Amino acid sequence: MRHNKKFNHLSRTASHRSAMLANMAVSLIKHKRITTTVAKAKALKKYVEPLITKSKQDTTNSRRVVFSYLKDKYAVTELFKEVSVKVADRPGGYTRIIKTGFRAQDAAPMCFIELVDYNENMAKTEKKAKRTRRSRKVAEAAPAEVAAETAEAPAVEAEAAVEEKTAE
C-alpha cells in the first residue's frame, strides 16, 4: 500500500530528485525567480518553503539544518541575511507560481516560480481613482464659479465706495 507517499517523484531516482530540488532551491534563493515546468515548481515550493520558515530563526542549528538541504553556503547566507528579513512578518506563502504557457519542443506546461516579496510589479500599491469625463467637468466648473464670485466682490466694494462718497 502507498500510504503517505503522495509527493511527485518527477520520474527520477531519490538521489537525483533531491539533488535537483536542492539546485533549484539555490537558484531560486540567489535569483529570486526561475523558469521551470509546473510539476517541478510545485515540488520546489514544498521543498523551499519550510527552509524559508526555518531561516526566520537565525540560530546555529537552523543554519546547519538548512545547509544540509541546500549544500551551498552562499545561498544559506543569502537566505538568512536578506530573504528572512523580508519575509519576517509573513506567516507563510513565500513563493508564487505563475503559469506562462507551454514549451515549444514537448508542450510541457511552463511557469516561473518567484519569491513573493521580491517582485515590485506584483506588490500591492495604492491605485489612483479613475477620473471620468464627468468628474473633470465638475472639477473645471468649480474653479470657474469661484472666479466669478471673486470678480463680483471687487464690483460690490467699488459700489460701496461710490455710495460712501456720495453720502459725504
Tab-separated table of C-alpha atoms in Angstrom:
chain	number	residue	atom	x	y	z
A	1	MET	CA	0.000	0.000	0.000
A	2	ARG	CA	1.132	3.556	-0.765
A	3	HIS	CA	0.064	5.325	2.398
A	4	ASN	CA	1.600	8.801	2.885
A	5	LYS	CA	3.540	8.647	-0.370
A	6	LYS	CA	1.834	11.455	-2.234
A	7	PHE	CA	4.741	13.588	-3.417
A	8	ASN	CA	5.660	13.732	-7.091
A	9	HIS	CA	8.644	11.545	-7.963
A	10	LEU	CA	9.232	13.557	-11.182
A	11	SER	CA	10.402	10.355	-12.966
A	12	ARG	CA	13.717	10.425	-11.127
A	13	THR	CA	15.528	8.390	-8.513
A	14	ALA	CA	15.525	9.705	-4.958
A	15	SER	CA	19.129	10.940	-5.124
A	16	HIS	CA	18.590	12.666	-8.473
A	17	ARG	CA	15.365	14.271	-7.244
A	18	SER	CA	16.920	15.582	-4.018
A	19	ALA	CA	19.934	16.982	-5.888
A	20	MET	CA	17.702	18.635	-8.482
A	21	LEU	CA	15.433	20.215	-5.857
A	22	ALA	CA	18.453	21.453	-3.887
A	23	ASN	CA	19.928	23.051	-7.026
A	24	MET	CA	16.611	24.630	-7.946
A	25	ALA	CA	16.182	25.969	-4.404
A	26	VAL	CA	19.658	27.523	-4.508
A	27	SER	CA	18.859	29.145	-7.866
A	28	LEU	CA	15.557	30.456	-6.543
A	29	ILE	CA	17.199	31.971	-3.468
A	30	LYS	CA	20.014	33.561	-5.486
A	31	HIS	CA	17.985	34.851	-8.440
A	32	LYS	CA	14.572	35.327	-6.738
A	33	ARG	CA	12.786	33.918	-9.834
A	34	ILE	CA	13.341	30.868	-12.039
A	35	THR	CA	11.514	29.408	-15.021
A	36	THR	CA	10.654	25.709	-14.933
A	37	THR	CA	7.829	23.247	-15.517
A	38	VAL	CA	4.719	23.390	-13.365
A	39	ALA	CA	5.345	19.966	-11.800
A	40	LYS	CA	8.893	20.875	-10.763
A	41	ALA	CA	7.726	24.251	-9.448
A	42	LYS	CA	5.096	22.618	-7.241
A	43	ALA	CA	7.660	20.147	-5.907
A	44	LEU	CA	10.125	23.001	-5.313
A	45	LYS	CA	7.501	25.004	-3.439
A	46	LYS	CA	7.032	22.162	-0.945
A	47	TYR	CA	10.809	21.850	-0.640
A	48	VAL	CA	11.818	25.504	-0.182
A	49	GLU	CA	9.016	26.989	1.930
A	50	PRO	CA	9.919	25.035	5.105
A	51	LEU	CA	13.528	26.163	4.618
A	52	ILE	CA	12.452	29.809	4.455
A	53	THR	CA	10.372	29.321	7.605
A	54	LYS	CA	13.408	27.764	9.292
A	55	SER	CA	15.531	30.765	8.274
A	56	LYS	CA	13.380	33.127	10.349
A	57	GLN	CA	15.211	31.881	13.444
A	58	ASP	CA	18.874	32.708	12.908
A	59	THR	CA	20.442	30.079	15.124
A	60	THR	CA	23.405	27.819	14.504
A	61	ASN	CA	21.201	24.749	14.449
A	62	SER	CA	18.747	26.187	11.913
A	63	ARG	CA	21.672	27.220	9.674
A	64	ARG	CA	23.054	23.683	9.836
A	65	VAL	CA	19.677	22.136	9.044
A	66	VAL	CA	19.160	24.445	6.038
A	67	PHE	CA	22.733	23.824	4.861
A	68	SER	CA	22.096	20.070	4.948
A	69	TYR	CA	19.317	20.627	2.400
A	70	LEU	CA	20.911	23.289	0.173
A	71	LYS	CA	24.641	22.417	0.310
A	72	ASP	CA	25.624	25.935	-0.809
A	73	LYS	CA	26.961	28.309	1.837
A	74	TYR	CA	26.370	31.439	-0.276
A	75	ALA	CA	22.705	30.549	-0.705
A	76	VAL	CA	22.378	29.873	3.026
A	77	THR	CA	23.943	33.253	3.811
A	78	GLU	CA	21.612	34.993	1.334
A	79	LEU	CA	18.623	33.169	2.785
A	80	PHE	CA	19.383	34.104	6.388
A	81	LYS	CA	20.552	37.685	5.776
A	82	GLU	CA	18.229	39.029	3.074
A	83	VAL	CA	15.282	36.737	2.422
A	84	SER	CA	14.419	36.026	6.061
A	85	VAL	CA	14.423	39.762	6.847
A	86	LYS	CA	11.935	40.465	4.057
A	87	VAL	CA	9.576	37.636	4.996
A	88	ALA	CA	9.815	38.094	8.768
A	89	ASP	CA	6.201	39.257	9.173
A	90	ARG	CA	4.712	36.883	6.559
A	91	PRO	CA	3.053	33.797	8.100
A	92	GLY	CA	3.680	31.586	5.051
A	93	GLY	CA	3.246	31.510	1.298
A	94	TYR	CA	6.696	32.786	0.418
A	95	THR	CA	6.628	31.684	-3.230
A	96	ARG	CA	4.301	32.341	-6.138
A	97	ILE	CA	3.825	30.172	-9.241
A	98	ILE	CA	2.695	31.968	-12.404
A	99	LYS	CA	1.948	29.847	-15.460
A	100	THR	CA	3.445	31.122	-18.719
A	101	GLY	CA	2.175	28.700	-21.343
A	102	PHE	CA	3.611	25.607	-22.991
A	103	ARG	CA	7.152	24.751	-24.050
A	104	ALA	CA	7.628	24.599	-27.833
A	105	GLN	CA	9.535	21.291	-28.027
A	106	ASP	CA	7.352	18.965	-25.953
A	107	ALA	CA	4.359	21.130	-24.967
A	108	ALA	CA	5.190	20.827	-21.268
A	109	PRO	CA	3.298	23.374	-19.153
A	110	MET	CA	5.821	26.061	-18.125
A	111	CYS	CA	5.760	28.616	-15.344
A	112	PHE	CA	8.011	30.754	-13.272
A	113	ILE	CA	8.297	30.488	-9.538
A	114	GLU	CA	9.373	33.527	-7.576
A	115	LEU	CA	9.767	34.792	-4.050
A	116	VAL	CA	6.689	36.886	-3.319
A	117	ASP	CA	8.321	39.837	-1.547
A	118	TYR	CA	10.862	40.447	-4.304
A	119	ASN	CA	8.532	41.265	-7.196
A	120	GLU	CA	7.915	45.006	-7.227
A	121	ASN	CA	5.492	44.725	-10.179
A	122	MET	CA	3.093	42.495	-8.245
A	123	ALA	CA	3.396	44.414	-4.981
A	124	LYS	CA	0.190	45.974	-3.770
A	125	THR	CA	0.300	49.710	-4.352
A	126	GLU	CA	-2.306	52.360	-3.931
A	127	LYS	CA	-4.031	52.955	-7.246
A	128	LYS	CA	-5.274	56.371	-8.179
A	129	ALA	CA	-9.017	56.617	-8.576
A	130	LYS	CA	-10.090	56.684	-12.188
A	131	ARG	CA	-11.244	60.048	-13.322
A	132	THR	CA	-14.167	60.142	-15.665
A	133	ARG	CA	-15.203	62.880	-18.024
A	134	ARG	CA	-17.970	63.868	-15.686
A	135	SER	CA	-15.655	64.427	-12.742
A	136	ARG	CA	-13.361	66.609	-14.868
A	137	LYS	CA	-16.249	68.829	-15.965
A	138	VAL	CA	-17.383	69.242	-12.396
A	139	ALA	CA	-13.828	69.996	-11.295
A	140	GLU	CA	-13.431	72.600	-14.067
A	141	ALA	CA	-16.793	74.200	-13.306
A	142	ALA	CA	-15.988	74.681	-9.626
A	143	PRO	CA	-12.958	76.977	-10.203
A	144	ALA	CA	-14.984	78.967	-12.750
A	145	GLU	CA	-17.707	79.603	-10.155
A	146	VAL	CA	-15.104	80.702	-7.606
A	147	ALA	CA	-13.564	83.043	-10.178
A	148	ALA	CA	-16.993	84.551	-10.925
A	149	GLU	CA	-17.601	85.155	-7.217
A	150	THR	CA	-14.218	86.855	-6.791
A	151	ALA	CA	-14.915	89.032	-9.833
A	152	GLU	CA	-18.205	90.181	-8.265
A	153	ALA	CA	-16.551	91.012	-4.925
A	154	PRO	CA	-14.475	93.982	-6.215
A	155	ALA	CA	-17.525	95.341	-8.030
A	156	VAL	CA	-19.540	95.269	-4.802
A	157	GLU	CA	-16.708	97.002	-2.942
A	158	ALA	CA	-16.478	99.653	-5.659
A	159	GLU	CA	-20.231	100.353	-5.432
A	160	ALA	CA	-19.930	100.674	-1.640
A	161	ALA	CA	-17.070	103.154	-2.049
A	162	VAL	CA	-19.125	105.240	-4.507
A	163	GLU	CA	-22.091	105.312	-2.136
A	164	GLU	CA	-19.839	106.496	0.715
A	165	LYS	CA	-18.505	109.359	-1.393
A	166	THR	CA	-21.994	110.476	-2.414
A	167	ALA	CA	-23.162	110.311	1.178
A	168	GLU	CA	-20.382	112.675	2.280
